[in-house]
Amino acid sequence: MRNTLLSLTLLAVSLPAGALQLQISDAGGQPLAQAMVSLKAERPWRAAGDDNGYPRERSEQRISPEITGFSGADGRLQIDYAEPVSLNLRVRVPGYRDLQQNGVAHDAVLTLRLQAETDPAALAAQQPANAWFAALDFGGDEALRKTALEQCGFCHQQGSFFMRRERSLEEWQQVLERMIAYGARPASKLEQPLLEVFHKGYADLRQNPHKVPRAKPWEDHLSSSRIVEWPLGDAFSQMHDLLLHSNGKVYVGDNLQDRLWEIDPRTGQAVVYKTPVDKGDEIGGLFSGRLKTYPKLETTAGIHSFAESPKDGHIFITPSLQRRLFEFDPASKTFTTHYFDQGLYPHTVRIDAQDRVWFTLALSNQVARFDRASGEFRLYDLPARSTKESIGLALNGVVRRLMNWGLPMHWLPVDERVSGMPMPYGIDIAPDGKVWFARLHADSIGVIDPADDSVQVIDTPFQAPRRMRVDAVGDLWISAFPEGKIVRYRPADGSFTDFPLPSAINDVETPYSLNVDRQRQQVWVNGTSSDTLLRLDIASGEWRTYPLPRKVSFTRDVEIAADGSIYTSNSAFPSWQIEDGQPTLIRLIPGE
């Protein structure tokens, strides 16, 4: 993580004469605090689309930023776009109708009045996805509810406007079958109850929108924060993970189109690199049957996670659809492919102080290590939970081939905790060099000691640990995906401590990932179903919540700059579920 200086003046104490000045109030003239104001250039620079909708490889593109700020207690906001261009403006306040103006001068002085929203359906539509999910009636069946959160919100928000629209039971069945084909694993006996909850529940909420609970009001600290976004890709992209590099640039991977985006946030310049394709590679890679119904797809590798070498700055990328590891040199702009023979689905990647590359193999229940000095891979087999699981893991290759030949995945039986797929997921390196990992379906974490290659697995008192990070003192911070909280694990005494997320509504929130600012001892969390980023100060226990400009901001990763600003990307799958169908790279400057 390194500091990057933004060329746009975003947090200046004294703004230039050209700043846009706004006074925002309600219809009666009372100031509206924490009004979200988003600015876009009326005629923005956008990445070209002459290569199947994306820029030609290695051609330099300029992308105009989108800037969002929040009004103070007096309803005032001064914001500098730093370019003398006409702007499109949107003002958003929960409980009020959005106000939009086009062709606004960059140095305008405006008084804006918002009209209160009184339509119950429109008020409910303003709420994030987790509010709608929280209102669904699961009949007190907590296992069914957690399964719905874990499996039906695995890659996209459950409860967003795309998911809650009217569907027949037959249409919901088609949705379920498509979801399972893409990789979700709800217990077989829960499939029909899930369909009935969604079919009846969303119909009831559409007819009775007053049942949808309200998210917490936006907080005072927002008036000192700014958000900058750069549009990347299109509605068929999936900007999965990202890396803030020591060179000041941000690298984002389009998982569905196998394009590596390099963005310089200081200038808005972007370059796209296509990842290597070997002779004989199929669309979908080793899982060619998985995404056959997806309408636009170029992936043969499925680039997933990123890590930077402390030795030479090379970027290591996990191509989840292959038995490979990509190495990208950001100086020479060249790729190197490293091959291994066993294991399935390279997932999250980290690099230790000895420049060894560690990554989870999500579908084969392994952790892999690549030794850059020797060029050799080592695979660590993790313990199976049962004989049944051992057999299931041994049959993974057979199941994959049957899937590629057209076997419907929803025909295969799945038990309550997905025996046969414990799914090693998140991974991180502790200050003492030990390697920690989480197993999503096995409800466990574990540790590998490179000194003796020992492996220890520890059951968690919560369901579905997804991604994790280690803080400056060696404690683990874990996202409890379907439980609306993050959890601290202390190796020193083996204790688990819960930290419920303030964005949760009736305990509904799905934190996909988190990261630890070791310099400040703060934890940043993806509020994946609430369109937020959240920050926990470890010492004080104080939370702060930051709403994001677009509804359906399904974020999966967090990067932290040396100045304390935060990077993430909107990576909903599919991206056309995002409010305007546009994935973005997001930078949050938290302010005071």
XYZ file of C-alpha atoms in Angstrom:
592
model
C 0.000 0.000 0.000
C 1.418 3.355 -1.032
C 0.244 6.947 -1.018
C -1.116 8.328 -4.252
C -1.626 12.013 -4.936
C -4.803 12.838 -6.788
C -4.454 15.547 -9.401
C -7.959 16.739 -8.631
C -8.196 19.081 -5.641
C -10.586 17.188 -3.449
C -9.972 18.144 0.144
C -8.504 21.622 -0.081
C -9.127 23.822 2.932
C -9.554 26.931 0.773
C -11.083 26.208 -2.590
C -10.281 28.176 -5.745
C -12.735 30.689 -7.148
C -13.841 28.101 -9.700
C -15.351 25.730 -7.139
C -18.980 24.708 -7.452
C -20.876 26.154 -4.483
C -24.151 24.628 -3.376
C -26.793 25.390 -0.769
C -29.107 22.414 -0.324
C -32.366 22.582 1.598
C -35.802 21.019 1.789
C -38.918 22.520 0.221
C -39.373 24.763 3.246
C -35.845 26.145 3.100
C -34.403 24.138 5.994
C -30.788 23.044 5.332
C -30.254 19.383 4.491
C -27.127 17.924 6.068
C -25.225 14.998 4.530
C -26.822 15.503 1.127
C -24.874 13.330 -1.327
C -23.828 15.368 -4.366
C -22.356 13.470 -7.331
C -20.712 15.232 -10.277
C -19.938 13.853 -13.733
C -18.564 15.646 -16.754
C -21.404 16.278 -19.199
C -19.144 15.038 -21.993
C -16.714 12.767 -20.166
C -13.568 11.141 -21.428
C -14.351 7.439 -21.533
C -12.281 4.381 -22.363
C -12.786 3.405 -25.991
C -14.889 0.390 -26.917
C -13.413 -0.707 -30.229
C -12.328 -4.174 -29.021
C -15.629 -5.936 -28.328
C -16.701 -3.006 -26.175
C -13.325 -2.454 -24.486
C -10.184 -0.445 -25.331
C -7.629 -1.885 -27.702
C -4.924 -3.648 -25.748
C -2.084 -1.400 -24.534
C -3.663 1.770 -25.927
C -3.635 4.650 -23.450
C -7.053 5.951 -22.474
C -8.200 8.913 -20.448
C -11.128 8.498 -18.074
C -12.957 11.449 -16.537
C -13.606 10.965 -12.829
C -16.912 11.170 -11.041
C -16.728 13.063 -7.747
C -19.083 12.822 -4.780
C -19.210 14.979 -1.660
C -21.630 15.536 1.223
C -23.105 18.768 2.536
C -22.385 20.028 6.027
C -24.829 20.724 8.834
C -25.692 24.039 7.163
C -26.565 22.333 3.887
C -23.583 23.886 2.131
C -21.010 22.155 -0.030
C -18.091 23.494 -2.043
C -16.556 21.032 -4.473
C -13.937 21.565 -7.161
C -14.031 19.419 -10.281
C -10.680 20.968 -11.325
C -11.604 20.985 -15.015
C -13.528 23.865 -16.641
C -16.231 21.652 -18.115
C -20.003 21.481 -17.896
C -21.205 19.010 -15.297
C -24.150 16.729 -14.640
C -25.215 16.895 -11.020
C -27.259 14.558 -8.848
C -28.316 15.235 -5.260
C -29.485 12.285 -3.152
C -30.872 12.331 0.386
C -32.800 9.392 1.880
C -36.427 10.407 2.287
C -36.284 12.910 -0.575
C -36.577 12.665 -4.332
C -33.323 12.700 -6.255
C -32.605 16.042 -7.905
C -30.691 16.042 -11.179
C -29.404 18.925 -13.280
C -27.422 18.735 -16.506
C -25.104 21.284 -18.056
C -24.110 22.888 -14.750
C -21.121 25.240 -14.919
C -18.137 24.013 -12.919
C -18.057 27.310 -10.993
C -21.793 27.779 -10.532
C -23.386 29.024 -7.327
C -26.646 27.149 -6.829
C -29.444 26.980 -4.300
C -31.179 23.627 -4.572
C -34.396 22.519 -2.888
C -35.370 18.870 -2.586
C -38.911 17.583 -2.433
C -39.807 15.101 0.274
C -40.704 11.648 -1.010
C -44.117 10.521 0.209
C -44.814 7.494 -1.984
C -44.299 4.361 0.167
C -43.045 2.317 -2.803
C -40.493 4.976 -3.746
C -39.330 5.286 -0.136
C -38.849 1.527 0.054
C -36.960 1.569 -3.258
C -34.448 3.987 -1.722
C -33.398 1.367 0.806
C -30.377 -0.882 0.233
C -30.733 -4.538 -0.673
C -30.197 -5.770 2.886
C -33.278 -3.841 4.054
C -35.476 -5.759 1.618
C -33.866 -9.060 2.553
C -34.318 -8.261 6.250
C -38.072 -7.973 5.676
C -38.431 -11.450 4.149
C -40.251 -14.024 6.266
C -38.224 -17.212 6.749
C -40.669 -18.564 9.324
C -38.036 -18.477 12.044
C -35.783 -20.907 10.156
C -32.336 -19.444 10.823
C -30.537 -22.110 8.776
C -32.673 -21.256 5.755
C -32.031 -17.542 6.254
C -28.262 -17.978 6.501
C -28.244 -20.245 3.457
C -30.081 -17.561 1.505
C -27.562 -14.929 2.597
C -24.527 -17.131 1.985
C -25.483 -18.841 -1.269
C -28.063 -16.528 -2.881
C -25.949 -13.449 -2.195
C -22.632 -15.100 -3.040
C -21.781 -12.921 -6.072
C -24.513 -10.280 -6.149
C -26.894 -8.545 -3.788
C -30.029 -10.441 -2.813
C -32.816 -7.894 -2.402
C -31.698 -5.423 -5.067
C -34.225 -4.064 -7.564
C -33.204 -6.752 -10.074
C -33.790 -9.590 -7.630
C -37.045 -8.414 -6.037
C -38.983 -7.839 -9.270
C -42.026 -9.953 -10.053
C -41.288 -13.558 -11.017
C -43.341 -16.719 -11.167
C -42.212 -19.802 -9.250
C -41.056 -21.259 -12.560
C -38.921 -18.186 -13.219
C -37.447 -18.414 -9.733
C -36.608 -22.053 -10.446
C -34.695 -20.934 -13.543
C -32.831 -18.346 -11.459
C -31.902 -21.017 -8.915
C -30.660 -23.436 -11.563
C -28.570 -20.716 -13.202
C -27.126 -19.714 -9.822
C -26.134 -23.320 -9.061
C -24.600 -23.696 -12.521
C -22.463 -20.626 -11.808
C -21.206 -22.155 -8.548
C -23.614 -21.562 -5.654
C -24.262 -24.567 -3.390
C -27.487 -24.285 -1.369
C -28.488 -27.464 0.437
C -30.750 -29.516 -1.825
C -33.502 -29.839 0.770
C -33.611 -26.035 1.111
C -34.001 -25.239 -2.578
C -37.805 -25.365 -2.671
C -38.235 -23.417 0.595
C -35.885 -20.736 -0.761
C -37.954 -20.376 -3.917
C -41.143 -20.016 -1.902
C -39.651 -17.394 0.429
C -38.415 -15.258 -2.452
C -41.556 -15.673 -4.561
C -44.022 -14.920 -1.768
C -41.812 -12.575 0.220
C -40.896 -10.102 -2.489
C -44.486 -10.097 -3.786
C -45.693 -9.202 -0.293
C -43.111 -6.415 0.046
C -43.968 -4.953 -3.342
C -47.602 -4.805 -2.260
C -46.759 -3.605 1.270
C -43.626 -1.459 0.908
C -44.092 -0.015 4.400
C -42.764 -3.359 5.713
C -39.277 -2.613 4.339
C -37.191 -1.249 7.248
C -35.139 1.915 6.936
C -31.352 2.003 6.932
C -29.643 4.109 9.567
C -29.381 7.847 8.825
C -26.172 9.064 7.250
C -23.625 10.341 9.748
C -22.127 13.789 10.396
C -18.562 12.781 9.515
C -19.493 12.442 5.844
C -19.259 16.190 5.253
C -15.441 15.975 5.304
C -15.216 12.957 2.996
C -14.974 12.660 -0.788
C -15.479 9.772 -3.199
C -13.895 9.558 -6.649
C -14.915 6.962 -9.239
C -13.509 5.962 -12.612
C -15.869 3.988 -14.910
C -14.233 0.761 -16.158
C -15.542 -1.885 -18.525
C -19.230 -2.374 -19.189
C -22.342 -4.136 -17.952
C -20.805 -7.526 -18.860
C -17.590 -6.951 -16.888
C -16.800 -8.115 -13.379
C -14.137 -5.911 -11.779
C -13.394 -8.545 -9.165
C -10.288 -7.609 -7.146
C -7.759 -4.810 -7.232
C -4.247 -3.871 -6.137
C -2.867 -0.476 -5.124
C 0.718 -0.795 -6.346
C 3.814 0.891 -4.936
C 4.141 2.755 -8.266
C 0.963 4.691 -7.385
C -1.194 2.975 -9.967
C -4.193 0.764 -9.319
C -4.633 -2.586 -11.068
C -8.143 -4.012 -11.461
C -9.043 -7.395 -12.953
C -12.058 -7.976 -15.183
C -12.795 -11.567 -14.224
C -15.241 -12.214 -17.081
C -13.286 -10.601 -19.922
C -9.674 -11.413 -18.828
C -8.467 -7.840 -18.991
C -6.094 -6.224 -16.528
C -6.833 -2.521 -16.123
C -4.002 -0.206 -15.063
C -5.279 3.161 -13.832
C -3.242 6.136 -12.672
C -5.531 7.994 -10.235
C -3.287 11.069 -10.460
C -4.127 11.599 -14.119
C -7.073 9.376 -14.998
C -4.947 7.611 -17.625
C -5.724 3.930 -18.121
C -4.222 1.049 -20.089
C -5.723 -2.409 -20.604
C -3.678 -5.620 -20.902
C -5.112 -8.959 -21.992
C -3.924 -11.922 -19.959
C -2.068 -14.784 -21.699
C -4.043 -17.403 -23.622
C -2.466 -20.787 -24.394
C -3.176 -22.801 -27.502
C -6.219 -24.965 -26.882
C -7.645 -22.812 -24.079
C -11.437 -22.789 -24.064
C -13.815 -20.035 -23.032
C -14.413 -20.835 -19.374
C -11.033 -22.519 -19.009
C -11.149 -25.799 -17.106
C -14.816 -25.037 -16.343
C -16.017 -24.518 -19.904
C -19.554 -25.611 -19.041
C -20.020 -23.154 -16.187
C -20.879 -19.876 -17.915
C -22.355 -21.045 -21.202
C -25.522 -19.021 -20.624
C -23.661 -15.755 -19.975
C -24.304 -13.426 -22.941
C -20.815 -11.921 -23.423
C -17.700 -13.727 -22.260
C -14.023 -13.725 -23.215
C -12.495 -15.384 -20.185
C -10.225 -18.402 -20.513
C -8.394 -17.687 -17.246
C -10.760 -15.843 -14.906
C -8.273 -13.437 -13.318
C -9.149 -13.189 -9.662
C -6.806 -11.916 -6.946
C -3.615 -9.786 -6.881
C -0.492 -9.442 -4.750
C 2.680 -7.376 -5.162
C 6.145 -8.824 -4.632
C 8.134 -6.962 -1.959
C 11.289 -7.783 -3.923
C 10.716 -6.351 -7.398
C 7.127 -5.080 -7.520
C 5.946 -7.812 -9.869
C 2.228 -8.544 -9.603
C 1.037 -12.119 -9.095
C -2.477 -12.920 -10.305
C -4.563 -16.038 -9.711
C -6.389 -17.233 -12.864
C -9.166 -19.161 -11.169
C -10.179 -21.158 -14.257
C -6.714 -22.667 -14.871
C -3.853 -24.454 -13.103
C -1.598 -21.467 -13.530
C -0.220 -18.421 -11.798
C 0.300 -15.207 -13.767
C 3.203 -12.864 -13.086
C 2.988 -9.332 -14.497
C 5.933 -6.927 -14.602
C 4.447 -3.405 -14.412
C 7.710 -1.903 -15.691
C 8.154 -3.980 -18.860
C 4.397 -4.697 -19.167
C 5.082 -8.400 -19.761
C 3.383 -11.529 -18.455
C 5.000 -14.779 -17.315
C 2.896 -17.898 -16.786
C 3.806 -20.455 -14.112
C 2.143 -23.883 -14.387
C 1.238 -26.515 -11.795
C -0.339 -29.945 -12.280
C -2.768 -30.449 -9.390
C -5.422 -28.470 -7.574
C -8.466 -26.522 -8.703
C -9.502 -22.880 -8.672
C -6.614 -20.616 -7.622
C -8.280 -18.013 -5.451
C -6.918 -15.388 -3.036
C -3.167 -14.693 -3.185
C -0.613 -13.149 -0.795
C 3.209 -12.904 -0.819
C 5.393 -13.317 2.268
C 8.587 -11.509 3.267
C 10.680 -14.275 1.658
C 8.982 -13.521 -1.685
C 7.040 -16.788 -1.673
C 3.606 -16.642 -3.262
C 0.761 -18.270 -1.297
C -2.760 -18.817 -2.590
C -5.842 -20.858 -1.786
C -7.147 -23.554 -4.126
C -10.842 -23.188 -3.434
C -12.233 -26.337 -5.052
C -9.529 -28.865 -4.139
C -9.207 -28.010 -0.411
C -5.571 -26.959 -0.658
C -3.210 -24.060 -0.137
C -0.438 -23.599 -2.692
C 3.013 -22.067 -2.323
C 5.140 -20.895 -5.243
C 8.833 -20.431 -4.459
C 10.117 -17.784 -6.841
C 13.739 -18.691 -6.169
C 13.347 -22.334 -7.206
C 10.347 -21.974 -9.496
C 8.655 -24.861 -7.672
C 5.112 -25.247 -6.369
C 4.149 -27.009 -3.165
C 0.541 -27.927 -2.350
C -0.670 -28.287 1.235
C -3.606 -30.690 1.546
C -6.090 -29.506 4.155
C -8.004 -32.065 6.237
C -11.408 -33.217 5.028
C -14.304 -33.032 7.474
C -15.480 -36.597 6.813
C -15.026 -39.681 4.657
C -17.900 -38.397 2.546
C -15.983 -35.188 1.918
C -12.788 -37.073 1.046
C -14.717 -39.029 -1.586
C -16.320 -35.861 -2.899
C -12.965 -34.128 -3.238
C -11.538 -37.153 -5.043
C -14.411 -36.962 -7.536
C -13.992 -33.238 -8.275
C -12.320 -33.916 -11.606
C -15.116 -36.249 -12.679
C -17.801 -33.745 -11.686
C -15.999 -30.962 -13.555
C -15.863 -33.008 -16.744
C -19.533 -33.966 -16.446
C -20.414 -30.293 -15.991
C -18.426 -29.378 -19.099
C -20.297 -32.090 -21.027
C -23.609 -30.554 -19.974
C -24.660 -32.251 -16.722
C -26.957 -29.787 -14.875
C -25.305 -28.971 -11.555
C -28.641 -28.743 -9.749
C -29.013 -32.495 -10.244
C -26.194 -33.146 -7.769
C -27.179 -33.529 -4.100
C -25.802 -30.990 -1.616
C -26.022 -31.359 2.166
C -26.348 -28.619 4.788
C -22.669 -27.563 4.868
C -21.641 -28.576 1.365
C -19.643 -31.744 2.078
C -17.037 -32.205 -0.633
C -16.416 -28.482 -0.989
C -14.929 -26.958 2.193
C -13.686 -24.077 0.001
C -10.429 -22.507 1.247
C -11.038 -18.843 0.490
C -9.271 -15.938 2.179
C -5.584 -16.010 3.097
C -3.090 -13.652 4.727
C 0.457 -13.582 6.102
C 0.976 -12.720 9.778
C 3.871 -10.545 10.989
C 5.556 -13.722 12.313
C 5.452 -15.305 8.833
C 2.691 -17.815 9.506
C 0.057 -18.247 6.813
C -3.587 -18.053 7.856
C -6.542 -19.141 5.743
C -10.338 -19.369 5.985
C -12.610 -22.166 4.719
C -15.987 -20.764 3.747
C -18.130 -23.918 3.740
C -16.192 -25.705 6.483
C -16.762 -22.961 9.073
C -13.101 -22.996 10.006
C -9.843 -21.104 9.827
C -6.367 -22.565 9.771
C -2.683 -21.809 9.889
C 0.394 -23.124 8.090
C 3.784 -22.699 9.733
C 6.375 -22.506 6.931
C 9.104 -23.362 9.436
C 7.926 -26.979 9.702
C 5.090 -27.105 7.117
C 2.588 -28.007 9.836
C -1.116 -27.363 9.262
C -3.629 -26.642 12.015
C -7.376 -26.163 11.511
C -9.581 -24.296 14.007
C -13.384 -24.432 13.939
C -15.111 -21.053 14.078
C -18.171 -20.357 16.274
C -19.802 -18.651 13.285
C -20.766 -19.624 9.753
C -18.895 -18.986 6.507
C -15.628 -17.156 7.243
C -14.845 -15.616 3.861
C -11.804 -13.334 3.687
C -9.386 -12.337 6.422
C -6.477 -10.068 7.285
C -3.944 -9.985 10.104
C -3.326 -6.780 12.046
C -0.086 -5.290 13.360
C -0.108 -7.352 16.577
C -0.907 -10.668 14.876
C -4.653 -10.851 15.527
C -6.889 -12.100 12.715
C -9.875 -10.143 11.430
C -12.392 -12.323 9.613
C -15.518 -11.496 7.622
C -18.441 -13.632 8.823
C -20.251 -13.411 5.515
C -23.868 -14.406 6.340
C -23.861 -13.160 9.933
C -23.602 -9.369 9.578
C -20.380 -9.062 11.544
C -16.639 -9.320 11.501
C -14.773 -11.397 14.068
C -11.383 -10.998 15.725
C -9.429 -14.147 16.510
C -6.508 -13.910 18.929
C -3.981 -16.720 18.397
C -2.445 -15.936 21.783
C -5.464 -17.208 23.726
C -7.702 -18.738 21.037
C -10.540 -16.283 21.662
C -13.113 -15.047 19.147
C -14.733 -11.615 19.551
C -17.680 -10.415 17.472
C -17.983 -6.915 16.024
C -21.491 -6.467 14.550
C -21.634 -4.158 11.556
C -23.622 -0.928 12.000
C -24.881 -1.259 8.419
C -26.671 -4.508 9.297
C -30.473 -4.344 9.383
C -31.981 -7.017 11.624
C -28.523 -8.655 11.509
C -28.590 -8.749 7.697
C -25.322 -7.728 6.042
C -22.828 -9.701 3.960
C -19.260 -8.498 4.538
C -17.396 -10.085 1.635
C -13.949 -8.904 2.636
C -11.968 -6.550 4.822
C -8.494 -5.104 5.199
C -6.474 -3.814 8.123
C -4.721 -0.466 8.127
C -1.809 -1.639 10.262
C -0.399 1.881 10.550
C -3.586 3.234 12.140
C -4.946 -0.091 13.522
C -8.241 0.342 11.734
C -10.307 -2.301 9.949
C -12.051 -1.452 6.686
C -14.982 -3.659 5.688
C -16.992 -4.145 2.499
C -20.668 -3.516 3.264
C -21.506 -5.697 0.303
C -25.302 -5.733 0.610
C -25.725 -2.182 1.956
C -23.769 -0.124 -0.636
C -21.269 0.982 2.003
C -17.705 0.880 3.218
C -17.218 0.687 6.981
C -14.322 1.522 9.282
C -13.677 0.158 12.757
C -11.136 1.844 15.004
C -9.711 -1.090 16.945
C -8.649 0.856 20.040
C -11.903 2.762 20.600
C -14.348 0.335 19.006
C -15.863 3.259 17.084
C -17.479 2.554 13.716
C -17.946 4.906 10.780
C -20.110 4.133 7.762
C -19.615 5.585 4.274
C -22.441 5.202 1.725
C -21.370 4.737 -1.892
C -22.898 6.722 -4.780
C -24.357 3.815 -6.750
C -27.015 1.430 -5.585
C -25.949 -2.210 -5.890
C -22.315 -1.506 -5.014
C -21.214 -5.101 -4.503
C -17.577 -4.694 -3.448
C -15.205 -7.615 -2.763
C -11.841 -6.153 -1.822
C -10.250 -3.192 -0.019
C -6.880 -1.535 -0.581
C -5.474 1.102 1.780
C -3.148 3.936 0.763
C -0.476 5.362 3.040
C -2.508 8.564 3.415
C -5.481 6.572 4.739
C -7.611 6.738 1.617
C -9.369 3.583 0.456
C -9.731 1.863 -2.909
C -12.317 -0.704 -3.915
C -14.235 -1.693 -7.050
C -17.872 -2.351 -7.821
C -17.864 -5.977 -8.889
C -21.467 -7.135 -8.938
C -22.023 -10.288 -10.965
C -23.588 -9.416 -13.308
C -22.636 -5.739 -13.505
C -25.851 -4.811 -15.278
C -27.469 -5.028 -11.835
C -25.520 -1.918 -10.763
C -27.698 1.202 -10.663
C -26.566 2.456 -14.084
C -24.941 -0.777 -15.257
C -21.482 0.732 -14.882
C -18.709 -0.861 -12.767
C -16.197 1.594 -11.333
C -12.914 1.878 -9.496
C -13.734 3.716 -6.275
C -11.513 5.886 -4.109
C -12.804 7.035 -0.718
C -11.046 9.882 1.085
C -12.498 9.506 4.605
C -11.649 12.989 5.893
C -11.715 13.671 9.600
